[in-house]
Coordinates of C-alpha atoms and ligand atoms in Angstrom, one line a residue:
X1 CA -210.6 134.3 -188.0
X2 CA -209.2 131.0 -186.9
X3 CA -206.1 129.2 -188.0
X4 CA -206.3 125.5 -188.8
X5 CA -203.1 123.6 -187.4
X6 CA -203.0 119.6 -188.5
X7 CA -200.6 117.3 -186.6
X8 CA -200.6 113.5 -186.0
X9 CA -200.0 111.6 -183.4
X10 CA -198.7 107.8 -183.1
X11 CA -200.5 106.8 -180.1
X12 CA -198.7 102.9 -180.2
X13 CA -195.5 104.5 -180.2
X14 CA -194.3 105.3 -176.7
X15 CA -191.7 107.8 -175.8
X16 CA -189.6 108.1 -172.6
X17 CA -191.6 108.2 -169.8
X18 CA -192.5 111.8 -168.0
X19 CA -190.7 111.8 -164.8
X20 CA -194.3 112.8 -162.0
X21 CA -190.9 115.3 -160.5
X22 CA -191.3 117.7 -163.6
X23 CA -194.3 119.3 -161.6
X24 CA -192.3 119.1 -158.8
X25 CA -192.9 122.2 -156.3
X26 CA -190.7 124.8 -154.4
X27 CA -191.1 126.4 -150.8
X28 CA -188.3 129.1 -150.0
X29 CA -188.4 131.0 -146.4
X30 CA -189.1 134.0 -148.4
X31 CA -191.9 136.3 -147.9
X32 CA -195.3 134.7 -147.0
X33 CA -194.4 131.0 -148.3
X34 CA -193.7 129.6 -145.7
X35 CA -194.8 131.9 -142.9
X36 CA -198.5 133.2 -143.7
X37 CA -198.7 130.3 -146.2
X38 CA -197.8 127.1 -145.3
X39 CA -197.3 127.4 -141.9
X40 CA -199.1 129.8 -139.5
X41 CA -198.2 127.9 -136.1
X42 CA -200.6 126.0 -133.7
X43 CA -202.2 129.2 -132.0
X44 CA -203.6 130.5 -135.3
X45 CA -207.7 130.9 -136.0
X46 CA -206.7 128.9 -139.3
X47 CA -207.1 125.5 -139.4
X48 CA -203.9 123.5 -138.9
X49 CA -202.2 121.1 -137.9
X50 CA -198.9 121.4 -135.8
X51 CA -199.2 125.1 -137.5
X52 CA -199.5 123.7 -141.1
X53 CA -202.7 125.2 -143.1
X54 CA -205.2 122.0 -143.7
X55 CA -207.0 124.6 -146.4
X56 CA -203.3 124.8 -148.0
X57 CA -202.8 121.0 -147.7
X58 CA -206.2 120.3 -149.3
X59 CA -205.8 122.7 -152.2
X60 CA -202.3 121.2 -152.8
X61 CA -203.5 117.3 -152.4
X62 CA -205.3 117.5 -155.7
X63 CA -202.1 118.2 -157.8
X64 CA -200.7 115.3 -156.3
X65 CA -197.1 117.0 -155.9
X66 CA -194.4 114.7 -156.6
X67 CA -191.9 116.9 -154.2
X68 CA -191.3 120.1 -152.5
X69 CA -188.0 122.0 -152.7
X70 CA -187.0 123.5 -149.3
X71 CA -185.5 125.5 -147.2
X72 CA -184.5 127.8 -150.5
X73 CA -183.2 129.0 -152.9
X74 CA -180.9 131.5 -151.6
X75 CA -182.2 131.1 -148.1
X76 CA -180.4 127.4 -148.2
X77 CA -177.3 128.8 -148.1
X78 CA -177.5 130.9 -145.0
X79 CA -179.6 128.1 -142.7
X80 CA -178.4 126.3 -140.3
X81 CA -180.3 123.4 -139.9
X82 CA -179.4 122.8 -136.1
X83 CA -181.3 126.3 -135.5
X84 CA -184.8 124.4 -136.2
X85 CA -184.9 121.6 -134.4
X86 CA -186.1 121.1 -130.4
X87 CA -188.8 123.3 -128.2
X88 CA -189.3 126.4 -130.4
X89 CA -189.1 128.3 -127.4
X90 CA -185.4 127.5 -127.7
X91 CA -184.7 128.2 -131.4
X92 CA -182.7 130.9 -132.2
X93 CA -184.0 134.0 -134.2
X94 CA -181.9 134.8 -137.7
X95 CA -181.9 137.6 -139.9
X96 CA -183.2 136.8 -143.2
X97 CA -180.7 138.7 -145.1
X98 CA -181.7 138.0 -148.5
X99 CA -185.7 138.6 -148.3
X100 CA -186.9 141.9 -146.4
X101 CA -184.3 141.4 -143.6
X102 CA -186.7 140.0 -141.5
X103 CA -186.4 137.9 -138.6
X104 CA -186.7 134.0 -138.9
X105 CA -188.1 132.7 -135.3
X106 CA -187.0 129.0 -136.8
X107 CA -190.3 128.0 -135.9
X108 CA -190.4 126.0 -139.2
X109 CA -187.9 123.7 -139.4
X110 CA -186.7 120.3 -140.1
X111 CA -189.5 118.3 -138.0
X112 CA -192.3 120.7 -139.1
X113 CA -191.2 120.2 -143.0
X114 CA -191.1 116.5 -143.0
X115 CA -195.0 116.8 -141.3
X116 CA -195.6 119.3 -144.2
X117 CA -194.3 116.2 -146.6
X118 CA -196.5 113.8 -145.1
X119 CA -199.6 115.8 -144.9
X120 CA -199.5 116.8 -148.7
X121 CA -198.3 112.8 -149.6
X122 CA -194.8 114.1 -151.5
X123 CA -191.4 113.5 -151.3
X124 CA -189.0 115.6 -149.5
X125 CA -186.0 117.5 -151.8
X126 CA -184.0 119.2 -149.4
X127 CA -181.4 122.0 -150.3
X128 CA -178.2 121.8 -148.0
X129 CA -176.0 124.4 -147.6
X130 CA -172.7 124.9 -149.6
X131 CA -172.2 128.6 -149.3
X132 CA -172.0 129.4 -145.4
X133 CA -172.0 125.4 -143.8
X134 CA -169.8 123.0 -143.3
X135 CA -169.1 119.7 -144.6
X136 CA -169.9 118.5 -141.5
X137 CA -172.8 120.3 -141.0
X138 CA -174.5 118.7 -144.3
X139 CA -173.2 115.2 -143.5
X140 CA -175.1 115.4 -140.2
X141 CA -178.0 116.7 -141.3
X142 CA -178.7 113.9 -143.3
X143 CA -177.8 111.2 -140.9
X144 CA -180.2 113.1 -138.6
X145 CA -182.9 112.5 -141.2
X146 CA -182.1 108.9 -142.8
X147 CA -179.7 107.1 -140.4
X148 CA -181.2 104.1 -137.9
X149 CA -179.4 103.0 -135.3
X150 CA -177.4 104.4 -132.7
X151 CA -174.9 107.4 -133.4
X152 CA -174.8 110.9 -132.1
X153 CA -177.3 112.7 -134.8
X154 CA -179.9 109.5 -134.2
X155 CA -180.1 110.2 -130.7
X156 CA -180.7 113.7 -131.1
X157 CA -183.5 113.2 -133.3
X158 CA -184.8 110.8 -131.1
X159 CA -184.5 113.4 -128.7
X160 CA -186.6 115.5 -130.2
X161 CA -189.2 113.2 -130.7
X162 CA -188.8 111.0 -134.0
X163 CA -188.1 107.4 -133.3
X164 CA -187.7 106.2 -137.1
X165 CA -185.5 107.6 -139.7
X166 CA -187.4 109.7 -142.6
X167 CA -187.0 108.5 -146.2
X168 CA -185.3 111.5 -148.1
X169 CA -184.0 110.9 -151.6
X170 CA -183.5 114.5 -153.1
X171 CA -180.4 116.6 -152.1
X172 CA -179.1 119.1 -153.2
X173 CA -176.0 120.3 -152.9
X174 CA -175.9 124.2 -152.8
X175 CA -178.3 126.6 -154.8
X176 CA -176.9 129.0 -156.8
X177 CA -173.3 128.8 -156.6
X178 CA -172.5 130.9 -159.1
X179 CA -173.8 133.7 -157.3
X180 CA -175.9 134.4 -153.7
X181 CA -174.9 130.7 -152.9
X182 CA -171.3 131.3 -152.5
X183 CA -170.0 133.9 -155.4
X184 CA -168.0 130.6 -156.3
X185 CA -166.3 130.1 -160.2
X186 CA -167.5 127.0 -162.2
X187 CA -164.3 125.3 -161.5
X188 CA -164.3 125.6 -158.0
X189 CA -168.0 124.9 -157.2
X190 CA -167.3 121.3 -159.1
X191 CA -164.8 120.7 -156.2
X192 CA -166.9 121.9 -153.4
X193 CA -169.6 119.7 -155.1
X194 CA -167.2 116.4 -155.1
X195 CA -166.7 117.1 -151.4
X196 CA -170.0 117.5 -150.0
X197 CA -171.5 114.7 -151.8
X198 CA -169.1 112.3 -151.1
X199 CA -169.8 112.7 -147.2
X200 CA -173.3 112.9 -147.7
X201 CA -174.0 109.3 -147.2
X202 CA -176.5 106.6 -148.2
X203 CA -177.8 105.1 -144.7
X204 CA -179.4 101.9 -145.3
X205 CA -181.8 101.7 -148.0
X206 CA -182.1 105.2 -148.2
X207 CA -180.2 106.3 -151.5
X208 CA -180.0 110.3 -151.9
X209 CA -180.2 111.3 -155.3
X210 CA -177.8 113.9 -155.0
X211 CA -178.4 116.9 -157.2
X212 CA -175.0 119.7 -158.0
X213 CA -176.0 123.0 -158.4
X214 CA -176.4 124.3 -161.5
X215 CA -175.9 127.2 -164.2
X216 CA -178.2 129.9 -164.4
X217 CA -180.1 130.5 -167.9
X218 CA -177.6 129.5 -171.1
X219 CA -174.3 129.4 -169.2
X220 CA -173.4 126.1 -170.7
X221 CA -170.4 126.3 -169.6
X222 CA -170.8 125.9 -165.8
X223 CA -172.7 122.7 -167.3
X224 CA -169.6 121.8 -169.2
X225 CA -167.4 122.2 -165.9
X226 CA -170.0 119.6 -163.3
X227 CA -169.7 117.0 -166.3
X228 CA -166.2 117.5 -166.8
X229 CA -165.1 117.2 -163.0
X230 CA -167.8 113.6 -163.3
X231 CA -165.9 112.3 -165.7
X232 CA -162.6 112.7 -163.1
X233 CA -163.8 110.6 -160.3
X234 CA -160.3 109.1 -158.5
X235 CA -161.7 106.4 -156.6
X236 CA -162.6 103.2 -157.9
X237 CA -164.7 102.3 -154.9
X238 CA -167.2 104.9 -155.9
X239 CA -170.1 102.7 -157.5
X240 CA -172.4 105.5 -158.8
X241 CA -171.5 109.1 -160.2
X242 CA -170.7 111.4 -157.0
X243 CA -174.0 113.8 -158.0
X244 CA -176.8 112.5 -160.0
X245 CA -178.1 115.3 -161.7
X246 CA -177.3 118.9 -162.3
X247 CA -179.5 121.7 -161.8
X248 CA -180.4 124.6 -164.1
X249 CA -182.6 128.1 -163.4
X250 CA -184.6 129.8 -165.7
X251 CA -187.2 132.6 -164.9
X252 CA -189.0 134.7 -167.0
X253 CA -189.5 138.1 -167.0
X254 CA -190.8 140.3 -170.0
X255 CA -188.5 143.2 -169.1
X256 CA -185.4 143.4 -167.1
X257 CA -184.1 142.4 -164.0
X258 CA -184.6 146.1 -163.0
X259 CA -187.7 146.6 -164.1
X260 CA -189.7 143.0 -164.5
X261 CA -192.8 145.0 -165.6
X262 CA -196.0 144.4 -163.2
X263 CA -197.9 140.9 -163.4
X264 CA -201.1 142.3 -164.3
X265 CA -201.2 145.5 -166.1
X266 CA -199.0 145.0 -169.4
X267 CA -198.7 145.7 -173.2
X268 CA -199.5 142.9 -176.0
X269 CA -195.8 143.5 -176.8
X270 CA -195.2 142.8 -173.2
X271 CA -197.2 139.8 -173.5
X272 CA -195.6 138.0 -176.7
X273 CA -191.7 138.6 -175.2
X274 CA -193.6 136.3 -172.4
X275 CA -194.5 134.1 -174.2
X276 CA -191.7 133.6 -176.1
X277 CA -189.2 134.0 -172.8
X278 CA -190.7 130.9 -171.9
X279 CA -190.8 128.8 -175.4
X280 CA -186.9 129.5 -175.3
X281 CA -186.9 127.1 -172.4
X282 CA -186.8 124.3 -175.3
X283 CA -183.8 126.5 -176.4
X284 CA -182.7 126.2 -172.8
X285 CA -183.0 122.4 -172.4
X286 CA -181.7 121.0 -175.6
X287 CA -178.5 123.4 -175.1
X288 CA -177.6 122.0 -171.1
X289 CA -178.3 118.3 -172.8
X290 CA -176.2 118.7 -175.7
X291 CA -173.0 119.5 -173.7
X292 CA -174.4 117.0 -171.2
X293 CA -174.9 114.0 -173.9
X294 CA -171.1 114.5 -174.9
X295 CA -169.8 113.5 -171.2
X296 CA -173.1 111.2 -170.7
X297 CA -174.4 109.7 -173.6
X298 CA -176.2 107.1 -171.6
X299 CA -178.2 110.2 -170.3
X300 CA -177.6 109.0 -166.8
X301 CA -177.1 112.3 -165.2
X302 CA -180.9 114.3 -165.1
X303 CA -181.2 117.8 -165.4
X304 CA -182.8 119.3 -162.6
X305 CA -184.8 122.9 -163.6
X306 CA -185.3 123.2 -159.9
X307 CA -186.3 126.7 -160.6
X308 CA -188.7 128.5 -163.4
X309 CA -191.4 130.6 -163.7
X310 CA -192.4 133.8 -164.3
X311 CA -191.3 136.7 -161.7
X312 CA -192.7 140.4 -161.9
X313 CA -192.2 143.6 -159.8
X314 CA -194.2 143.2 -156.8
X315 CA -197.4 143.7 -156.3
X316 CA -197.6 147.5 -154.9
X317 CA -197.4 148.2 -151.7
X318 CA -196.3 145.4 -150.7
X319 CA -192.4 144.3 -149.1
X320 CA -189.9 144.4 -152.4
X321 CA -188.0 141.2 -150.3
X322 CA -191.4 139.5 -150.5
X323 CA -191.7 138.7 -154.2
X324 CA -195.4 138.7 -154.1
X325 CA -197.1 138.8 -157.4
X326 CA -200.3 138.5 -158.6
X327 CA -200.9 135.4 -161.4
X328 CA -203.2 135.9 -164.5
X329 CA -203.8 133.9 -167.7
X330 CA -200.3 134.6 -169.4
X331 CA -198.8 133.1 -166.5
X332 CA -201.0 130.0 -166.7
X333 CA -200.1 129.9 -170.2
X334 CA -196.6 130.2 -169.9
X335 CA -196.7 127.2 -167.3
X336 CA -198.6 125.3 -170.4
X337 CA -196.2 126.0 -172.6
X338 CA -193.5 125.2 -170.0
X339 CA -194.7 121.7 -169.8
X340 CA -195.3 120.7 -173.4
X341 CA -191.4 120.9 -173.5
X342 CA -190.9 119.3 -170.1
X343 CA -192.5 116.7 -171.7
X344 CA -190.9 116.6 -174.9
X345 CA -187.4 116.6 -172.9
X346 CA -188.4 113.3 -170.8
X347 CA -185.2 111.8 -172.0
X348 CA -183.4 114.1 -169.8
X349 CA -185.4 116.2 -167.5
X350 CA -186.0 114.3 -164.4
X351 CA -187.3 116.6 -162.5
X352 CA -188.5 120.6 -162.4
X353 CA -189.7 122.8 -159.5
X354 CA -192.2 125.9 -160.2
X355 CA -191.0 128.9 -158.0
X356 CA -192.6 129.2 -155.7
X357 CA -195.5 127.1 -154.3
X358 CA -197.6 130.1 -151.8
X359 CA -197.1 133.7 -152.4
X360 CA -193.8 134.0 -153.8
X361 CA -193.6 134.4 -157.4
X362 CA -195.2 132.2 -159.5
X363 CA -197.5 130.8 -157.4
X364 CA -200.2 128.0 -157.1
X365 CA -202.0 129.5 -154.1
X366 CA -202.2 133.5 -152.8
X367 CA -203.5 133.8 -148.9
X368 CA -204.8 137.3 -148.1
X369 CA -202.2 138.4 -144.9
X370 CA -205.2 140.2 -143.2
X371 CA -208.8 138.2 -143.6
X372 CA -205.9 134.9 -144.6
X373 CA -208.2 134.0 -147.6
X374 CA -207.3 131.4 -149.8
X375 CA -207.2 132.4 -153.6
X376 CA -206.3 129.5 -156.3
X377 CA -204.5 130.9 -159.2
X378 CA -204.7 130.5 -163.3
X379 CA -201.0 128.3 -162.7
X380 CA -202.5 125.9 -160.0
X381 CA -205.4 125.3 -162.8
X382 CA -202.3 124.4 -165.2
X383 CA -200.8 121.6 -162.6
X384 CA -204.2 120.1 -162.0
X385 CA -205.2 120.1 -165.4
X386 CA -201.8 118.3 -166.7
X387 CA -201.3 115.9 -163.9
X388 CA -202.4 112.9 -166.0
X389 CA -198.7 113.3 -167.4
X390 CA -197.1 112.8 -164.2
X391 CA -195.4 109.2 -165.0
X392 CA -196.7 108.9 -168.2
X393 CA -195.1 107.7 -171.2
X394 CA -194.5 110.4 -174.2
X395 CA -195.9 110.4 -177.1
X396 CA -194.3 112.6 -180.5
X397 CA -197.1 115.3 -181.6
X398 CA -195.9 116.0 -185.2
X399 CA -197.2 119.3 -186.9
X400 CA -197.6 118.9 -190.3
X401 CA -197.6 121.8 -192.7
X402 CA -198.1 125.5 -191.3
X403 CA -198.9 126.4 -188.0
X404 CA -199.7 130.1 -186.8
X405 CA -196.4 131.9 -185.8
X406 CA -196.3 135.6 -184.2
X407 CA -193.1 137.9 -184.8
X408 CA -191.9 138.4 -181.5
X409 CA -188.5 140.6 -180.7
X410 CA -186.9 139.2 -184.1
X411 CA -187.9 136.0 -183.8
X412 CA -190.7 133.5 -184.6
X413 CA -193.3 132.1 -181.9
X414 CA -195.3 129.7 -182.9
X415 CA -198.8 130.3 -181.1
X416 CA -200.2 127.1 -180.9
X417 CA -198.5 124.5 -178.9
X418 CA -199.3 120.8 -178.2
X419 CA -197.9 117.7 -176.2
X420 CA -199.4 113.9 -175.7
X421 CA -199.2 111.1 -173.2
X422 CA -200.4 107.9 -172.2
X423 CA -200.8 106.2 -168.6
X424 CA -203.2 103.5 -167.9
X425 CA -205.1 102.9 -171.1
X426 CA -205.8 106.5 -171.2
X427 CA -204.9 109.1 -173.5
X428 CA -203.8 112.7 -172.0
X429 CA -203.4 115.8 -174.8
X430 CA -202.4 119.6 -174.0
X431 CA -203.2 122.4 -176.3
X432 CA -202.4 126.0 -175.6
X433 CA -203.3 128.5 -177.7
X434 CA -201.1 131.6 -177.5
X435 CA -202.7 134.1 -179.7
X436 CA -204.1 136.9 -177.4
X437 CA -206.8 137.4 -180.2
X438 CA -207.3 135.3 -182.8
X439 CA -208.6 131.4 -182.0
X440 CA -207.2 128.1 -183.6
X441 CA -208.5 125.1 -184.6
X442 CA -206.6 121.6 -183.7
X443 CA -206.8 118.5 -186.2
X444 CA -204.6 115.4 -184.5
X445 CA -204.8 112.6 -186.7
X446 CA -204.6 109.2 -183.9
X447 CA -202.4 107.0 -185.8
X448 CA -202.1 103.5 -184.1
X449 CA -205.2 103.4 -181.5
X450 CA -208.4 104.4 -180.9
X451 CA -210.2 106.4 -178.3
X452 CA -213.2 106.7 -176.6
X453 CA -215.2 108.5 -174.2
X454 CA -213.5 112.0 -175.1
X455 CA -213.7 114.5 -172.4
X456 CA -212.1 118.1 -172.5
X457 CA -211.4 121.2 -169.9
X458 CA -210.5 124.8 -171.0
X459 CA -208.9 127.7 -168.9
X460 CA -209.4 131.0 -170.5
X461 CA -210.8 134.1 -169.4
X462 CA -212.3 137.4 -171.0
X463 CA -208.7 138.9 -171.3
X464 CA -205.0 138.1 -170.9
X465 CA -204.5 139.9 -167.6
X466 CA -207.4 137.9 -165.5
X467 CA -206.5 137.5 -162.8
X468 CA -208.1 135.5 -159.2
X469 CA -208.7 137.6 -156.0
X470 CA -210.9 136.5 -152.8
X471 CA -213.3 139.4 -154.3
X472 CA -213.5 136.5 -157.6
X473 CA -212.0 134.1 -157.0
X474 CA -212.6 132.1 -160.0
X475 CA -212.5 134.9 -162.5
X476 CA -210.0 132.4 -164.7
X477 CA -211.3 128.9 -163.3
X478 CA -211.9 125.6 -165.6
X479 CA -214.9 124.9 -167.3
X480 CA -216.1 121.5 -168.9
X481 CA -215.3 122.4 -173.2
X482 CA -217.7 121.0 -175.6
X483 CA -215.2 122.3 -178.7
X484 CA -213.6 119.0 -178.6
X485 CA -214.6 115.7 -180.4
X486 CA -213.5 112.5 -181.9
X487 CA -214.4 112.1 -185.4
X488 CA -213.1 109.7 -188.4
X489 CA -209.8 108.9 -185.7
X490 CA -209.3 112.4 -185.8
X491 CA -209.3 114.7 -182.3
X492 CA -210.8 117.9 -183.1
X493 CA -210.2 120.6 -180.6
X494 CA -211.4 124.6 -180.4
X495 CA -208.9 126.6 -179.0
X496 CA -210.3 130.3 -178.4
X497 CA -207.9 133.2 -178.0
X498 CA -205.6 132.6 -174.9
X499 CA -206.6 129.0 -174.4
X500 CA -205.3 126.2 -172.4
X501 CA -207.4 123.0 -173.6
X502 CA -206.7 119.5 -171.7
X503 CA -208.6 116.2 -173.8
X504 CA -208.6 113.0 -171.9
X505 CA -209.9 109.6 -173.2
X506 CA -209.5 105.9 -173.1
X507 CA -207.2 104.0 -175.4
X508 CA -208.0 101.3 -177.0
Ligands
AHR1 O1 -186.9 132.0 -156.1 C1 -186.4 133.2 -155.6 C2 -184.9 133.2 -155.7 O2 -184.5 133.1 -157.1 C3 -184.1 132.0 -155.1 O3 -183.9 132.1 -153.7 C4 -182.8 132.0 -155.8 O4 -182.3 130.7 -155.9 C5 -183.2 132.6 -157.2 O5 -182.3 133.6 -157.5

């Protein structure tokens, strides 16, 4: 049996424009991101350049990443930024207390992450540390990136090679606060906040979007507290808002924090709370903008989700500090679902960082630690499928009449779930299909336009838990769909069980 969902679309009447920084990216020293992943140093079999994986670049080129979040996460906040620069030989080793213990040889650092930026074509968002640095520390890290000229941190990155200053707009100011970044109240991270970004300095033409670190899930109130102190700036000299944006994280997890459940062998229940854990991330947003729009009704202050995703217990076997987890169709559906309200927040959400890019969490990319295969996941299908949204102007998908809803832990999910946009003359729609079991079928009346030369991709897979190993690798991989057509200025769209549907076509 297959539900019949209507909806219409106004394709001449833009919305706000999707920041390309919602499928913004995240690389933590955690695990095997950014050792084993990223980065597997110049004396390594794999190819690479100055240690960076070209197989890791390539794979990651054709999302066209807007940004990558580094060095954490909670690693931020115990790195000292000093310890990776100059002849590795001479960095010092760390203890990475918060992942495994291990130790951090430093090998990756500041020079090696700007290459990394380069190589994949995105923009650097660097996390500074609040919790165990200095003022000081922070301010010279980013004149040691951004400032020309002569001064003390210029020479020593000239010493260590780089002539020009890099071009590094995202900063943020502490990760987690509230908890592993410094155990700090709402109150006096807003302080600590003020502080930091007012040394961290705009050199030149280089303006830092500086981004205060946020609440964790609904705490609206550590939201209320970043606006508050905003609105209390003392200096008049001050042209823009001390921080830019505030950050907020949401994971989800089907069970608890003690026990996440595993990422591939779970119950339908299991499956729906998913599901639903991740449509609450509307929920989520509207609640942080609310408070928000009563300090900034100009919505000039973003929201930065620099954190979401799903996260599971580990894989087994395998380090618990490593967050490694496999990734199956749920999670590529729960990224679709994800972006359809990304997108319908572009008023606000400026930008959003999936966690984590390579073997941590949600990822886009698994490498084998022994043979170091390269395994794409059902998620990485997700952000290649959608990038047509990246900078792409909104556009309303209204439902009309009933659409298919699934009781889920006292609540309603609706199963089929849609969003639209337009860039360049062409017209970009995502359908997800939520329903483990049952298909759907999609009528969008196009109201205001016409389009031609319809082309559609699907990502499914026999069952919810497919997953993509180097044994098969493309066990959940997209295929051309012929379920969708234009007919009578209606799209028609086929969405089997556990779908994920992308139609593209030219505007006219
Ligand atoms: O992404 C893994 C961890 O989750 C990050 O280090 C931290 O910020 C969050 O708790």
């Amino acid at each position: 049996m297959s539900s019949i969902v209507n909806a219409v679309v106004n394709l001449d009447l833009e919305g706000p424009v999707i920041s390309r920084h919602v499928y913004g990216h995240f690389a933590e020293h955690l695990g095997r991101c950014i050792y084993g992943g990223f980065y597997v140093g110049e004396d390594s079999d794999i190819p690479n350049e100055g240690g960076i994986r070209l197989d890791v670049v390539e794979a990651l080129r054709a999302l066209d990443i807007p940004n990558l979040r580094w060095p954490g996460g909670c690693f931020a906040d115990e790195y000292h930024w000093r310890d990776g620069i100059g002849p590795k030989a001479d960095r010092p080793v760390m203890v990475n207390t918060h992942w495994g213990g291990v130790e951090e040889n430093n090998h990756f650092g500041t020079h090696e992450f700007m290459a990394l930026c380069e190589l994949l074509g995105t923009e650097p968002y660097i996390s500074g540390n609040v919790g165990s640095g200095t003022v000081q520390e922070m301010s010279e890290w980013v004149e040691y990136l951004t400032r020309d000229g002569d001064s003390p941190a210029v020479r020593e990155r000239k010493a260590n090679g780089r002539e020009e200053p890099w071009k590094v707009k995202y900063w943020g100011l502490g990760n987690e606060t509230w908890g592993c970044g410094g155990n700090m109240s709402a109150e006096q991270y807003a302080l600590e906040a003020r502080r930091y970004a007012t040394y961290c300095r705009d050199y030149g033409d280089n303006k830092l979007y500086r981004i205060a670190a946020g609440a964790s899930d609904f705490s609206y109130a550590w939201t209320e507290t970043l606006m508050k102190q905003l609105s209390h700036l003392g200096c008049q000299r001050v042209e823009r808002p001390l921080y830019q944006a505030v950050s907020v994280h949401y994971y989800t997890i089907a069970g608890t924090w003690d026990h996440k459940g595993s990422a591939t062998d779970f119950t339908p229940e299991e499956y729906y709370t998913t599901l639903h854990k991740a449509a609450r991330t509307d929920e989520l947003l509207t609640g942080h903008a609310n408070v928000m729009d009563l300090y900034d009704p100009k919505k000039e202050i973003g929201i930065v989700l620099d954190e979401w995703g799903t996260w599971w217990d580990v894989e087994p076997g395998t380090n618990p500090g490593f967050l490694y987890q496999q990734n199956t169709m749920r999670d590529a559906l729960v990224a679709s679902v994800s972006f359809d309200i990304f997108h319908r927040h572009a008023d606000r959400l400026v930008m959003a960082n999936i966690a984590q890019t390579v073997n941590v969490l949600q990822a886009m990319i698994l490498t084998d630690p022994e043979s170091g295969a390269l395994v794409l996941t059902p998620t990485y299908h997700v952000f290649r499928m959608n990038k047509g949204h990246q900078d792409a102007a909104s556009l309303q998908v209204h439902v009309v009449g009933d659409q298919p809803v699934k009781d889920v832990d006292g609540a309603e999910l609706s199963t089929v779930s849609v969003s639209a946009s337009r860039k360049d003359g062409r017209l970009l729609v995502s359908l997800s299909n939520l329903d483990a079991d049952e298909a759907a079928d999609m009528v969008v009346d196009l109201r205001g336009g016409s389009v031609t030369g319809l082309a559609a991709e699907i990502l499914t897979a026999a069952a919810v838990n497919a997953h993509n190993s180097p044994e098969a690798p493309e066990a959940v991989a997209p295929r051309a769909h012929d379920g969708a057509r234009i007919e009578d200025g209606k799209l028609f769209v086929h969405l089997p069980a556990h779908s994920f549907v992308t139609a593209a076509g030219d505007l006219a």
